[in-house]
Each structure stands twice: as C-alpha cells, then as structure tokens.
Tab-separated table of C-alpha atoms and ligand atoms in Angstrom:
chain	number	residue	atom	x	y	z
W	4	MET	CA	87.941	-116.629	-15.018
W	5	SER	CA	87.069	-113.088	-14.117
W	6	LYS	CA	86.645	-112.320	-10.268
W	7	GLN	CA	83.596	-112.363	-8.543
W	8	LEU	CA	82.546	-109.033	-7.671
W	9	PRO	CA	81.374	-108.208	-3.960
W	10	VAL	CA	77.571	-107.352	-5.364
W	11	GLN	CA	75.503	-108.612	-8.054
W	12	LYS	CA	73.186	-106.619	-10.651
W	13	ASN	CA	69.787	-106.793	-8.786
W	14	GLU	CA	70.618	-107.406	-5.683
W	15	HIS	CA	69.671	-105.505	-2.622
W	16	VAL	CA	72.217	-104.258	-0.336
W	17	HIS	CA	72.562	-102.001	3.047
W	18	VAL	CA	75.269	-99.701	2.583
W	19	GLN	CA	76.867	-96.928	4.266
W	20	PHE	CA	77.399	-93.645	2.001
W	21	GLU	CA	81.130	-91.847	2.636
W	22	ASP	CA	81.467	-89.494	-0.091
W	23	LEU	CA	79.644	-87.286	-3.171
W	24	THR	CA	81.074	-87.558	-6.738
W	25	HIS	CA	81.481	-84.522	-8.885
W	26	ASP	CA	78.163	-85.200	-10.471
W	27	GLY	CA	76.447	-85.409	-7.307
W	28	ALA	CA	76.138	-89.195	-6.521
W	29	GLY	CA	76.402	-90.734	-3.023
W	30	VAL	CA	79.414	-93.324	-2.671
W	31	ALA	CA	79.249	-96.162	-0.434
W	32	LYS	CA	81.938	-99.142	-0.489
W	33	VAL	CA	81.281	-102.681	-0.378
W	34	ASP	CA	84.131	-104.563	0.470
W	35	GLY	CA	86.182	-101.931	-0.987
W	36	TYR	CA	84.002	-101.895	-4.377
W	37	PRO	CA	82.674	-98.387	-5.023
W	38	LEU	CA	79.024	-98.221	-5.639
W	39	PHE	CA	77.275	-94.660	-6.976
W	40	VAL	CA	73.936	-93.954	-6.141
W	41	LYS	CA	72.107	-90.858	-7.160
W	42	GLN	CA	70.415	-88.500	-4.382
W	43	ALA	CA	72.398	-90.513	-1.580
W	44	LEU	CA	74.318	-88.637	1.030
W	45	PRO	CA	77.473	-88.989	2.841
W	46	GLY	CA	76.972	-90.640	6.426
W	47	GLU	CA	73.708	-91.990	5.248
W	48	VAL	CA	72.576	-95.901	5.591
W	49	ALA	CA	70.394	-97.043	2.872
W	50	LEU	CA	68.636	-99.895	1.232
W	51	VAL	CA	70.067	-100.064	-2.415
W	52	LYS	CA	69.524	-102.076	-5.514
W	53	VAL	CA	72.155	-102.743	-7.655
W	54	ILE	CA	71.562	-101.919	-11.307
W	55	HIS	CA	74.883	-102.142	-13.099
W	56	THR	CA	78.312	-103.330	-12.534
W	57	LYS	CA	81.409	-103.190	-13.917
W	58	LYS	CA	84.746	-104.412	-13.337
W	59	ASN	CA	85.850	-101.523	-10.513
W	60	PHE	CA	82.461	-99.757	-9.783
W	61	GLY	CA	78.894	-100.446	-9.672
W	62	PHE	CA	75.555	-98.014	-9.941
W	63	GLY	CA	72.536	-98.708	-7.387
W	64	ARG	CA	69.220	-97.216	-7.342
W	65	LEU	CA	67.937	-95.595	-3.415
W	66	ILE	CA	65.484	-97.731	-2.353
W	67	LYS	CA	65.108	-96.683	1.343
W	68	VAL	CA	67.034	-94.038	3.323
W	69	GLU	CA	67.666	-96.051	6.950
W	70	LYS	CA	69.513	-93.462	8.382
W	71	GLU	CA	69.335	-89.765	7.116
W	72	SER	CA	72.121	-86.993	7.046
W	73	ILE	CA	71.394	-84.030	8.719
W	74	HIS	CA	71.945	-82.405	5.568
W	75	ARG	CA	69.049	-84.155	3.856
W	76	VAL	CA	66.002	-81.801	2.892
W	77	GLU	CA	62.942	-82.234	0.690
W	78	ALA	CA	63.391	-81.572	-2.831
W	79	PRO	CA	60.630	-78.832	-3.347
W	80	CYS	CA	60.564	-79.644	-7.499
W	81	PRO	CA	57.993	-81.921	-8.375
W	82	VAL	CA	59.971	-83.557	-11.436
W	83	PHE	CA	63.530	-83.368	-9.592
W	84	ASN	CA	63.549	-87.364	-9.784
W	85	ARG	CA	63.575	-87.005	-13.626
W	86	CYS	CA	64.726	-83.670	-14.724
W	87	GLY	CA	68.838	-83.716	-15.549
W	88	GLY	CA	68.993	-79.918	-14.523
W	89	CYS	CA	69.417	-80.061	-10.713
W	90	GLN	CA	71.371	-82.539	-8.767
W	91	LEU	CA	71.241	-81.350	-5.426
W	92	GLN	CA	67.805	-80.272	-3.993
W	93	HIS	CA	67.859	-82.903	-1.415
W	94	LEU	CA	71.240	-81.677	0.009
W	95	SER	CA	70.696	-78.465	2.241
W	96	TYR	CA	72.107	-75.289	0.893
W	97	GLU	CA	74.734	-75.238	3.713
W	98	GLY	CA	75.728	-78.759	2.631
W	99	GLN	CA	75.676	-77.582	-1.228
W	100	LEU	CA	78.088	-74.729	-0.438
W	101	GLN	CA	80.444	-77.182	1.617
W	102	TYR	CA	80.524	-79.660	-0.963
W	103	LYS	CA	81.413	-77.583	-3.557
W	104	GLN	CA	84.373	-76.317	-1.374
W	105	LYS	CA	85.689	-79.480	-0.904
W	106	GLN	CA	85.286	-80.671	-4.363
W	107	VAL	CA	87.200	-77.794	-5.514
W	108	GLN	CA	90.158	-78.634	-2.590
W	109	GLU	CA	89.936	-82.348	-4.042
W	110	VAL	CA	90.603	-81.591	-7.354
W	111	MET	CA	93.331	-78.924	-6.794
W	112	ALA	CA	95.536	-81.777	-4.889
W	113	ARG	CA	94.536	-84.459	-7.350
W	114	ILE	CA	94.893	-82.888	-10.716
W	115	GLY	CA	96.880	-79.829	-9.683
W	116	GLY	CA	99.072	-81.247	-7.307
W	117	LEU	CA	98.419	-78.117	-5.242
W	118	ASN	CA	97.639	-79.811	-1.884
W	119	ASP	CA	98.488	-76.469	0.237
W	120	LEU	CA	96.484	-74.144	-2.069
W	121	ALA	CA	93.809	-72.257	0.408
W	122	VAL	CA	90.654	-72.783	-0.884
W	123	HIS	CA	88.133	-70.558	0.695
W	124	PRO	CA	84.589	-71.392	1.977
W	125	THR	CA	81.911	-71.023	-1.056
W	126	LEU	CA	79.967	-67.779	-1.344
W	127	GLY	CA	76.416	-68.492	-1.619
W	128	MET	CA	73.333	-66.820	-1.921
W	129	GLU	CA	71.048	-65.409	0.426
W	130	ASP	CA	68.297	-66.899	-1.479
W	131	PRO	CA	69.215	-69.892	-3.779
W	132	TRP	CA	66.217	-70.237	-6.148
W	133	ARG	CA	64.572	-68.396	-8.961
W	134	TYR	CA	68.099	-67.281	-9.843
W	135	ARG	CA	68.507	-67.845	-13.809
W	136	ASN	CA	68.059	-65.069	-15.862
W	137	LYS	CA	68.216	-67.244	-19.133
W	138	SER	CA	65.909	-70.550	-19.795
W	139	GLN	CA	66.708	-72.454	-22.850
W	140	VAL	CA	63.612	-74.461	-23.025
W	141	PRO	CA	63.292	-77.340	-25.548
W	142	ILE	CA	60.070	-78.018	-26.642
W	143	GLY	CA	58.931	-81.183	-28.368
W	144	GLU	CA	55.971	-83.719	-28.643
W	145	GLN	CA	54.752	-86.888	-26.620
W	146	SER	CA	51.942	-88.727	-27.668
W	147	GLY	CA	50.654	-85.965	-29.861
W	148	LYS	CA	50.966	-83.395	-26.993
W	149	ILE	CA	53.205	-80.223	-26.921
W	150	VAL	CA	56.030	-80.828	-24.198
W	151	ALA	CA	58.044	-77.909	-22.537
W	152	GLY	CA	60.608	-78.499	-19.918
W	153	PHE	CA	64.063	-79.573	-19.456
W	154	TYR	CA	66.144	-82.775	-20.516
W	155	ALA	CA	66.447	-86.027	-18.564
W	156	GLU	CA	69.898	-86.720	-17.220
W	157	ARG	CA	72.312	-87.615	-20.250
W	158	SER	CA	69.368	-87.920	-22.691
W	159	HIS	CA	67.560	-85.595	-24.949
W	160	ASP	CA	64.187	-86.553	-23.625
W	161	ILE	CA	62.260	-83.830	-22.389
W	162	VAL	CA	60.542	-83.823	-19.022
W	163	ASP	CA	57.310	-81.659	-19.292
W	164	THR	CA	56.722	-79.453	-16.587
W	165	ASP	CA	55.126	-76.247	-16.075
W	166	GLU	CA	57.184	-75.055	-13.419
W	167	CYS	CA	61.127	-74.494	-12.905
W	168	LEU	CA	62.328	-73.384	-9.525
W	169	ILE	CA	65.719	-72.216	-10.568
W	170	GLN	CA	64.202	-70.093	-13.510
W	171	SER	CA	62.077	-67.007	-13.067
W	172	GLU	CA	58.241	-66.969	-12.843
W	173	ASP	CA	57.983	-64.964	-15.896
W	174	ALA	CA	60.082	-67.753	-17.687
W	175	ASP	CA	57.405	-70.293	-16.196
W	176	ARG	CA	54.851	-68.153	-17.517
W	177	ALA	CA	56.379	-67.639	-21.084
W	178	MET	CA	57.199	-71.298	-21.413
W	179	ASN	CA	53.686	-72.349	-20.520
W	180	LEU	CA	52.085	-69.659	-22.738
W	181	VAL	CA	54.253	-70.543	-25.628
W	182	LYS	CA	53.205	-74.244	-25.026
W	183	LYS	CA	49.597	-73.333	-24.896
W	184	MET	CA	49.443	-71.059	-27.920
W	185	ALA	CA	51.557	-73.961	-30.028
W	186	GLU	CA	48.561	-76.315	-29.067
W	187	GLU	CA	46.113	-73.924	-30.272
W	188	TYR	CA	47.722	-72.595	-33.366
W	189	GLY	CA	48.876	-75.866	-34.391
W	190	LEU	CA	52.316	-75.565	-34.305
W	191	ARG	CA	54.290	-78.920	-34.077
W	192	GLY	CA	56.823	-79.418	-31.144
W	193	TYR	CA	60.125	-80.658	-32.652
W	194	ASP	CA	61.661	-84.122	-32.459
W	195	GLY	CA	65.081	-84.165	-32.480
W	196	LYS	CA	65.311	-87.905	-33.688
W	197	THR	CA	62.786	-87.919	-36.647
W	198	HIS	CA	63.930	-84.138	-37.467
W	199	LYS	CA	60.106	-83.542	-37.713
W	200	GLY	CA	58.083	-80.825	-36.245
W	201	GLN	CA	58.518	-77.165	-36.360
W	202	LEU	CA	58.953	-75.223	-32.792
W	203	ARG	CA	62.095	-76.389	-31.354
W	204	HIS	CA	63.078	-74.060	-28.311
W	205	VAL	CA	61.464	-71.090	-26.539
W	206	VAL	CA	64.505	-68.920	-25.104
W	207	ILE	CA	63.815	-66.301	-22.526
W	208	ARG	CA	65.918	-63.432	-21.080
W	209	HIS	CA	65.612	-61.431	-18.583
W	210	ALA	CA	67.459	-58.491	-17.244
W	211	ALA	CA	67.513	-58.225	-13.399
W	212	ALA	CA	68.437	-54.934	-13.160
W	213	THR	CA	66.005	-53.392	-15.563
W	214	ASP	CA	63.102	-56.321	-15.337
W	215	GLN	CA	63.326	-56.233	-19.380
W	216	LEU	CA	62.281	-59.368	-20.623
W	217	MET	CA	63.504	-60.962	-24.298
W	218	ILE	CA	61.427	-64.061	-25.629
W	219	VAL	CA	62.859	-65.915	-28.597
W	220	LEU	CA	61.127	-68.400	-30.683
W	221	VAL	CA	63.433	-71.082	-32.397
W	222	THR	CA	61.959	-72.844	-35.260
W	223	LYS	CA	62.735	-75.142	-37.957
W	224	ASN	CA	61.736	-73.268	-40.767
W	225	GLU	CA	60.708	-69.550	-41.321
W	226	SER	CA	56.812	-70.245	-40.715
W	227	ILE	CA	55.028	-69.403	-37.743
W	228	PRO	CA	51.353	-69.444	-38.029
W	229	ASN	CA	49.321	-66.520	-36.435
W	230	LYS	CA	52.304	-64.685	-35.592
W	231	LYS	CA	50.226	-61.633	-35.354
W	232	HIS	CA	48.085	-63.124	-32.546
W	233	LEU	CA	51.229	-64.698	-30.975
W	234	ILE	CA	53.002	-61.382	-30.586
W	235	LYS	CA	50.074	-59.714	-29.193
W	236	ARG	CA	49.097	-62.289	-26.541
W	237	LEU	CA	53.065	-62.319	-25.513
W	238	ARG	CA	52.748	-58.427	-25.425
W	239	ASP	CA	49.479	-58.278	-23.290
W	240	THR	CA	50.675	-61.125	-20.857
W	241	PHE	CA	54.246	-59.619	-20.231
W	242	PRO	CA	54.048	-55.452	-19.497
W	243	ASN	CA	57.871	-55.622	-18.947
W	244	LEU	CA	58.293	-57.611	-22.406
W	245	ALA	CA	61.096	-55.455	-24.246
W	246	SER	CA	62.072	-57.910	-27.275
W	247	ILE	CA	60.377	-60.634	-29.104
W	248	VAL	CA	62.807	-62.773	-31.659
W	249	HIS	CA	62.731	-65.416	-34.023
W	250	ASN	CA	65.503	-67.636	-34.827
W	251	VAL	CA	65.507	-70.279	-37.515
W	252	ASN	CA	67.427	-73.474	-37.145
W	253	PRO	CA	67.002	-75.705	-40.056
W	254	LYS	CA	69.893	-78.013	-39.096
W	255	ARG	CA	69.802	-81.541	-37.586
W	256	THR	CA	71.853	-80.693	-34.479
W	257	ASN	CA	71.363	-80.214	-30.699
W	258	VAL	CA	72.690	-76.782	-30.967
W	259	ILE	CA	70.152	-74.437	-30.103
W	260	PHE	CA	70.674	-71.329	-32.544
W	261	GLY	CA	70.387	-71.407	-36.341
W	262	GLU	CA	72.148	-68.419	-38.186
W	263	LYS	CA	69.277	-66.509	-38.652
W	264	THR	CA	67.837	-64.001	-36.295
W	265	THR	CA	64.939	-61.328	-37.008
W	266	THR	CA	63.116	-59.137	-34.100
W	267	LEU	CA	59.590	-59.735	-34.634
W	268	TRP	CA	58.829	-56.987	-32.227
W	269	GLY	CA	60.594	-54.451	-30.105
W	270	GLU	CA	64.088	-53.890	-29.774
W	271	ASP	CA	67.095	-56.043	-30.805
W	272	VAL	CA	68.655	-56.165	-27.543
W	273	ILE	CA	67.704	-55.885	-23.719
W	274	TYR	CA	69.810	-53.761	-21.159
W	275	ASP	CA	70.896	-54.941	-17.639
W	276	GLU	CA	73.082	-53.419	-15.488
W	277	ILE	CA	75.883	-54.857	-12.853
W	278	SER	CA	77.475	-52.399	-10.590
W	279	GLY	CA	76.529	-49.142	-12.387
W	280	ILE	CA	77.728	-50.799	-15.916
W	281	ARG	CA	75.181	-51.239	-18.350
W	282	PHE	CA	75.082	-53.994	-20.880
W	283	ALA	CA	73.188	-54.513	-24.061
W	284	ILE	CA	72.582	-58.115	-24.133
W	285	SER	CA	71.514	-59.780	-27.694
W	286	PRO	CA	69.593	-62.843	-28.166
W	287	ARG	CA	72.850	-65.219	-28.761
W	288	SER	CA	75.569	-63.570	-26.952
W	289	PHE	CA	77.189	-65.241	-23.651
W	290	TYR	CA	75.965	-63.421	-20.360
W	291	GLN	CA	76.666	-64.752	-17.049
W	292	VAL	CA	73.309	-66.615	-15.625
W	293	ASN	CA	73.171	-65.737	-12.260
W	294	PRO	CA	73.135	-61.752	-11.788
W	295	VAL	CA	73.200	-61.825	-7.994
W	296	GLN	CA	76.432	-64.153	-7.803
W	297	THR	CA	77.820	-62.266	-11.018
W	298	LYS	CA	78.524	-59.080	-9.064
W	299	VAL	CA	79.965	-61.244	-6.479
W	300	LEU	CA	82.254	-62.960	-8.969
W	301	TYR	CA	83.185	-60.030	-10.807
W	302	GLU	CA	83.990	-58.188	-7.734
W	303	LYS	CA	86.173	-60.927	-6.355
W	304	ALA	CA	88.379	-60.703	-9.929
W	305	LEU	CA	88.502	-57.052	-9.201
W	306	GLU	CA	89.744	-57.575	-5.675
W	307	TYR	CA	92.431	-59.883	-6.910
W	308	ALA	CA	93.605	-57.739	-9.766
W	309	ASP	CA	94.180	-55.204	-7.098
W	310	LEU	CA	94.512	-52.393	-9.702
W	311	LYS	CA	96.044	-48.839	-8.727
W	312	GLY	CA	94.954	-47.025	-12.061
W	313	LYS	CA	98.232	-47.325	-13.834
W	314	GLU	CA	98.050	-51.055	-15.394
W	315	ASN	CA	97.683	-52.401	-18.646
W	316	VAL	CA	95.194	-54.855	-18.438
W	317	ILE	CA	94.367	-57.910	-21.054
W	318	ASP	CA	90.939	-59.697	-20.624
W	319	ALA	CA	91.322	-62.772	-22.714
W	320	TYR	CA	87.640	-64.514	-23.518
W	321	CYS	CA	86.267	-61.255	-22.830
W	322	GLY	CA	82.766	-62.092	-24.278
W	323	ILE	CA	80.549	-59.117	-24.565
W	324	GLY	CA	83.270	-57.285	-22.543
W	325	THR	CA	81.677	-57.704	-19.018
W	326	ILE	CA	84.931	-58.183	-17.158
W	327	SER	CA	87.113	-55.976	-19.250
W	328	LEU	CA	84.426	-52.980	-18.487
W	329	PHE	CA	84.313	-53.956	-14.932
W	330	LEU	CA	88.008	-53.463	-14.588
W	331	ALA	CA	88.360	-50.446	-17.102
W	332	LYS	CA	87.278	-47.840	-14.249
W	333	GLN	CA	90.314	-49.077	-12.279
W	334	ALA	CA	92.926	-49.357	-14.979
W	335	LYS	CA	94.946	-47.315	-17.649
W	336	HIS	CA	94.050	-49.601	-20.292
W	337	VAL	CA	92.073	-52.842	-20.942
W	338	TYR	CA	92.454	-54.937	-24.005
W	339	GLY	CA	89.833	-57.516	-24.440
W	340	VAL	CA	90.050	-60.455	-27.022
W	341	GLU	CA	87.284	-62.609	-27.927
W	342	ILE	CA	86.470	-65.232	-30.725
W	343	VAL	CA	82.899	-64.562	-31.628
W	344	PRO	CA	82.497	-61.234	-33.752
W	345	GLU	CA	79.124	-60.542	-32.569
W	346	ALA	CA	80.397	-60.593	-28.835
W	347	VAL	CA	83.246	-57.990	-29.838
W	348	ASP	CA	80.372	-55.800	-31.554
W	349	ASP	CA	78.571	-55.784	-28.299
W	350	ALA	CA	81.542	-55.110	-26.272
W	351	ARG	CA	82.314	-52.134	-28.033
W	352	GLN	CA	79.002	-50.844	-28.107
W	353	ASN	CA	78.917	-51.503	-24.190
W	354	ALA	CA	81.943	-49.569	-23.673
W	355	ARG	CA	80.272	-46.843	-25.804
W	356	LEU	CA	77.168	-47.011	-23.783
W	357	ASN	CA	78.950	-46.503	-20.735
W	358	GLY	CA	81.655	-43.755	-21.963
W	359	ILE	CA	84.206	-46.227	-21.350
W	360	GLU	CA	87.123	-45.070	-23.681
W	361	ASN	CA	89.985	-47.016	-22.279
W	362	ALA	CA	88.814	-50.635	-23.393
W	363	ASP	CA	89.512	-51.820	-26.987
W	364	PHE	CA	88.203	-55.189	-28.095
W	365	TYR	CA	89.650	-57.212	-30.887
W	366	VAL	CA	88.163	-60.434	-32.530
W	367	GLY	CA	90.136	-63.624	-32.620
W	368	GLU	CA	91.782	-66.482	-30.749
W	369	ALA	CA	93.252	-64.981	-27.756
W	370	GLU	CA	96.237	-67.410	-28.162
W	371	LYS	CA	96.767	-65.812	-31.616
W	372	VAL	CA	96.105	-62.173	-30.865
W	373	MET	CA	98.174	-61.834	-27.656
W	374	PRO	CA	101.506	-62.632	-29.435
W	375	TRP	CA	100.830	-60.078	-31.927
W	376	TRP	CA	99.791	-57.418	-29.120
W	377	ARG	CA	103.039	-58.596	-27.815
W	378	ALA	CA	104.939	-57.572	-31.168
W	379	GLN	CA	103.191	-54.485	-31.152
W	380	GLY	CA	104.980	-53.684	-27.941
W	381	ILE	CA	101.733	-53.941	-25.939
W	382	GLU	CA	102.591	-55.087	-22.586
W	383	ALA	CA	100.543	-56.195	-19.618
W	384	ASP	CA	100.553	-55.913	-16.184
W	385	VAL	CA	97.313	-58.110	-15.238
W	386	ILE	CA	95.889	-60.990	-17.301
W	387	VAL	CA	92.470	-61.918	-16.775
W	388	VAL	CA	91.405	-65.111	-18.354
W	389	ASP	CA	88.053	-66.576	-18.177
W	390	PRO	CA	87.439	-69.628	-20.745
W	391	PRO	CA	84.845	-71.907	-21.598
W	392	ARG	CA	85.004	-75.516	-19.810
W	393	LYS	CA	87.837	-76.951	-21.463
W	394	GLY	CA	89.987	-74.202	-20.155
W	395	CYS	CA	92.784	-72.582	-21.891
W	396	ASP	CA	94.824	-73.922	-24.764
W	397	GLU	CA	98.417	-74.734	-23.794
W	398	SER	CA	99.590	-72.122	-26.463
W	399	LEU	CA	97.523	-69.377	-24.580
W	400	LEU	CA	99.305	-70.289	-21.244
W	401	ASP	CA	102.744	-70.054	-22.900
W	402	THR	CA	101.872	-66.724	-24.573
W	403	MET	CA	100.436	-65.580	-21.448
W	404	THR	CA	103.406	-66.329	-19.403
W	405	GLU	CA	105.842	-64.880	-22.258
W	406	MET	CA	104.249	-61.755	-21.816
W	407	GLU	CA	105.396	-61.797	-17.908
W	408	PRO	CA	102.712	-60.164	-16.388
W	409	GLU	CA	102.827	-59.316	-12.556
W	410	LYS	CA	99.503	-61.039	-11.801
W	411	ILE	CA	97.205	-63.461	-13.628
W	412	VAL	CA	93.605	-63.509	-12.430
W	413	TYR	CA	91.915	-66.993	-13.510
W	414	VAL	CA	88.101	-67.388	-13.507
W	415	SER	CA	87.023	-70.907	-14.157
W	416	CYS	CA	83.609	-72.519	-14.755
W	417	ASN	CA	85.415	-75.890	-14.149
W	418	PRO	CA	87.497	-77.103	-11.500
W	419	ALA	CA	89.037	-79.739	-13.337
W	420	THR	CA	90.242	-77.694	-16.095
W	421	LEU	CA	91.554	-74.870	-13.956
W	422	ALA	CA	93.539	-77.378	-11.563
W	423	ARG	CA	95.182	-78.452	-14.581
W	424	ASP	CA	95.999	-75.104	-15.815
W	425	LEU	CA	96.890	-73.639	-12.560
W	426	LYS	CA	99.619	-76.765	-12.662
W	427	TYR	CA	101.355	-75.982	-16.052
W	428	LEU	CA	101.144	-72.139	-15.032
W	429	LYS	CA	103.172	-73.258	-11.860
W	430	GLU	CA	105.926	-74.857	-13.839
W	431	LYS	CA	105.941	-71.736	-16.192
W	432	GLY	CA	106.728	-69.492	-12.787
W	433	TYR	CA	103.206	-68.483	-11.802
W	434	GLU	CA	102.249	-69.280	-8.096
W	435	SER	CA	98.470	-69.811	-7.278
W	436	LYS	CA	97.325	-67.708	-4.140
W	437	GLU	CA	94.040	-68.643	-3.402
W	438	VAL	CA	90.954	-69.895	-4.815
W	439	GLN	CA	87.600	-68.369	-4.213
W	440	PRO	CA	84.503	-70.802	-5.014
W	441	VAL	CA	81.470	-68.676	-6.054
W	442	ASP	CA	77.630	-70.552	-6.121
W	443	MET	CA	76.562	-69.304	-9.650
W	444	PHE	CA	74.500	-72.940	-10.053
W	445	PRO	CA	72.602	-73.480	-6.620
W	446	GLN	CA	70.719	-76.758	-6.699
W	447	THR	CA	73.362	-78.316	-9.493
W	448	THR	CA	76.659	-79.468	-8.958
W	449	HIS	CA	78.493	-76.635	-11.000
W	450	VAL	CA	80.817	-74.311	-9.583
W	451	GLU	CA	82.699	-71.216	-10.383
W	452	CYS	CA	86.000	-70.336	-9.100
W	453	VAL	CA	88.258	-67.203	-9.031
W	454	THR	CA	92.064	-67.494	-8.684
W	455	TRP	CA	94.983	-65.243	-8.512
W	456	LEU	CA	98.553	-66.006	-9.348
W	457	GLU	CA	101.798	-64.235	-8.861
W	458	LYS	CA	104.778	-64.338	-10.922
W	459	VAL	CA	107.378	-65.933	-8.778
W	460	PRO	CA	110.705	-63.528	-8.757
W	461	ARG	CA	113.568	-65.275	-10.315
W	462	GLU	CA	116.239	-66.087	-8.042
W	463	VAL	CA	119.306	-63.894	-8.491
W	464	THR	CA	122.716	-65.576	-8.867
Q	15	SAH	N1	84.382	-63.119	-19.441
Q	15	SAH	C1	82.929	-62.898	-20.117
Q	15	SAH	C2	82.897	-64.226	-21.070
Q	15	SAH	C3	83.128	-65.721	-20.461
Q	15	SAH	S1	82.579	-67.091	-21.482
Q	15	SAH	C4	81.731	-62.957	-19.263
Q	15	SAH	O1	82.187	-63.349	-17.819
Q	15	SAH	O2	80.685	-62.833	-19.446
Q	15	SAH	C5	84.040	-67.454	-22.428
Q	15	SAH	C6	84.443	-66.644	-23.644
Q	15	SAH	O3	85.327	-67.421	-24.220
Q	15	SAH	C7	83.083	-67.241	-24.471
Q	15	SAH	O4	82.570	-65.863	-24.795
Q	15	SAH	C8	83.611	-67.869	-25.859
Q	15	SAH	O5	83.020	-67.234	-26.934
Q	15	SAH	C9	85.060	-67.180	-25.847
Q	15	SAH	N2	86.310	-68.075	-26.385
Q	15	SAH	C10	86.298	-69.324	-26.591
Q	15	SAH	N3	87.373	-69.630	-27.082
Q	15	SAH	C11	88.375	-68.683	-27.443
Q	15	SAH	C12	89.361	-68.450	-27.724
Q	15	SAH	N4	90.335	-69.212	-28.066
Q	15	SAH	N5	89.996	-66.986	-27.539
Q	15	SAH	C13	89.057	-65.989	-27.488
Q	15	SAH	N6	87.853	-66.482	-27.100
Q	15	SAH	C14	87.170	-67.377	-26.919
C-alpha cells in the first residue's frame, strides 16, 4: 500500500515558504514534503489549497498571504495571473536580482560542482520595464473575436491583452491596430488546433538607437485583404516605421516564421547601434532583445576577453556578428562561425557597414568548422561562445580545448547548461574564474551570464 502523503488534494493548509524554484514558484515544506506554489515568496506564511499531489512533491494554489515578504510588490500588469510571459512581477526588482544571483550560485554548485566559484551580484536595469525590442504576438480567435497577446503558461492559449509592460508602447499600439484592422477587414485569426484562420502573428521589432520600427505580419497563405489600406494605416500611425514585411507560414507548426518573406513597404532591414557599431537586422535574424543590457553584457564579455590588439579570436555561435564586431576593434582578427546562412550574410554586411576588415564569417556548425580552421593553421588566443539554451555540444567543447586558447569567454542564457559545460571544461584543463549574471529579462525568471575561463598551466615535471 502506498504511504499516506502529509497533504491531500483539495486540502487547505497554512504553510511557510522557504525558497523559490528556477521557474519562480515558492517552495514550502509540510513534514518534509515540498509544495510548489506560484506567486508565493520566501519568508511568507500563507493559506494554500493543494491542487495536485505526486509521490515526492505537490502543487498548491495561493489562497491568502497571511504574512507578506518585504519583497512583495503589487504586480502592475492586469493579466499577470494568467499570462505566461512574466513570472516575477510580484517580487521587488531588488528581490529579482538577488534571486537570480542565488539561482546561478546554486546551479553552479549542484550541477557544476563549482562550490567556490565567485558569482557576482546580478547587473540590473535602472528601469526594468518596457525593455524588449522585439515582440512576437500570436493572433487568434476566441468566440468569434480576434485576440492578441501572449500564451498562458505551458499552453498555446492566447491571453488577450492590449498592453504588455515589458514591450515598447509602439509594440502595444501596433498589436492593437493590427487586431482592429483584422476585425474590420475580415482577416480571421489563426487557430493552431484546427489550422483554420489566416493571421498567425504580428512581429514588431524596434531599433532602440535609431527608433526605427519594423512590423511583420505572418499569415497562413499569401492573401491579405485590403493590403493597401493596411499599409497606409500602419504608416499613418507610426512616423518611425521603416519596414513592413509579410511572411507566409502555411505549416502546421508552433514555429513562428515560414520560409517566404517579402517586403510590403520600406526597407528589408532596420538599423540599430550598440556602442557605436551599427547593425542591420532582418525580420528573422537573432538579435538580443534588451538593448540596454546587451551593451552591459557585451562590455563585460569584452572586459573578460581582455584583448591587447594582438589576439586571434574565435566567436562560435556568432549570429549576425554582434559580439565579433564588438571584439574586432580590439583584436588582431576575429573568426565568426554560425549555422544560419542568412545570419552570416548579415554579419558580413554588418562588418562592411562599420568598415571592419579584420573579421571573417563562416557558415556551418561550430564543432565542424573549428577543427577545419585548426587544420588550416588558424590558432585562437581567445574563444568566445554564446550558444542557445541547450548549451555547447561536447564535440565543440573538445575542439575548443584542443585549440588550446589562453582564455575562453562563455556567454550563456541558461545557467544549468552553463554549469554542465563549465564542469566538463574543468576536466579538460580550463578553470572558471568568475560568473557575472546580467538581467536581460526583468520580470521573468530568465538570466544571462558571462564567465571567463583560463587554461590551467600543465605541471612541469
Ligand atoms: N552571439 C550572438 C548570437 C547568440 S544566439 C548574439 O549575441 O547576438 C546563438 C546563435 O547560435 C544563433 O544565432 C544560432 O543560430 C547559432 N547556432 C546554434 N547552433 C549552432 C552550431 N552548432 N554552430 C554554430 N552556430 C550555432
């Protein structure tokens, strides 16, 4: 017979919260049995309803906070309780920064075995709202009405909203205008479950330095009714509009963009600038979403690289060449590698745009291109990596260490895979020196980190 759990489903219990999980839920223990409760904070005492139990842990719903944390604040967003976009609006910003530092520290110890590694206080924003330069807003239909907003947590149900406090006010206005025009022109919202409807997403990109705006409409097939009017109304509303793009995605998929992209009006790209370097951004290319903090992040990476002007640098996972061009100014030569061909085209164009001649970009998997470089006699003094959430392939880590750079700078958007990779690199003779968390995504549980590692000198016998 299974052992009786300390709490039963639907039971109400008074609990004290001790901790926050990596996805921002409060953790309370009832006779050692952990209960995870959204929007509860450490130090709080609360009445909770148990909603789900498993063998080793359960989930509860917050009914009433009886003793509040000093870090509790009122979430300003009206749909915070339903929308899956933000998880931490109820936690003071100071509290969010401390939470992120602690999360990184814990993961370094638990996954990386790096208990003594220095994790600095998180570098935060002065104003942690309205920071996103890109919004990808799903459009749908509910009870015959067009809806636009973000998905509820762990679902593809759209939470209809007319305002998102972490995106720009222009993005709010564009989202609302597109919704209104869709209603007026009979453009149906797309339903992912039935694959019916036409308008799938509106993507809004804004270049903070130049104020240029790009609006991308993603539809299931080619047709957009009243296209001319639609373009005119967007242009009349946004004097800073530089580009209107149409992307067609006929597939049954959660992936936002399809293969076919055409410019309906204006330019194919918008231009942004970070620390005096200009970047062309096309509708689909990867570009960091928080321009204020990108500068902080890249400057930290540059500081850690500590270039003197004589170094060969490899930027693996280089995207549109942002970090590469940042480093090129202070290095002898930078080699960037990236898997998406369009991003490499952008990177080359960006180098030209800035008159940078000591940076070369290659298309391919970093783990394959790097050994080839090595065979060509290219040596690296510093290697920078900035992989996607899943971290680096082991083969890439192997190649990297075989190239024996003096230094590795690792930029990561996922502390768990960072810790795993740092552990592996330690076994291969590279010691992690320090970790700097940077808050690229205020109000959410996500955190970016930059770390540097040094080659441990072999003992001379
Ligand atoms: N450093 C850039 C991009 C970081 S995002 C910036 O800060 O803007 C990570 C990039 O890695 C993406 O552009 C993705 O396309 C690329 N990528 C993913 N797997 C790769 C691989 N195996 N080899 C090279 N690039 C890869």
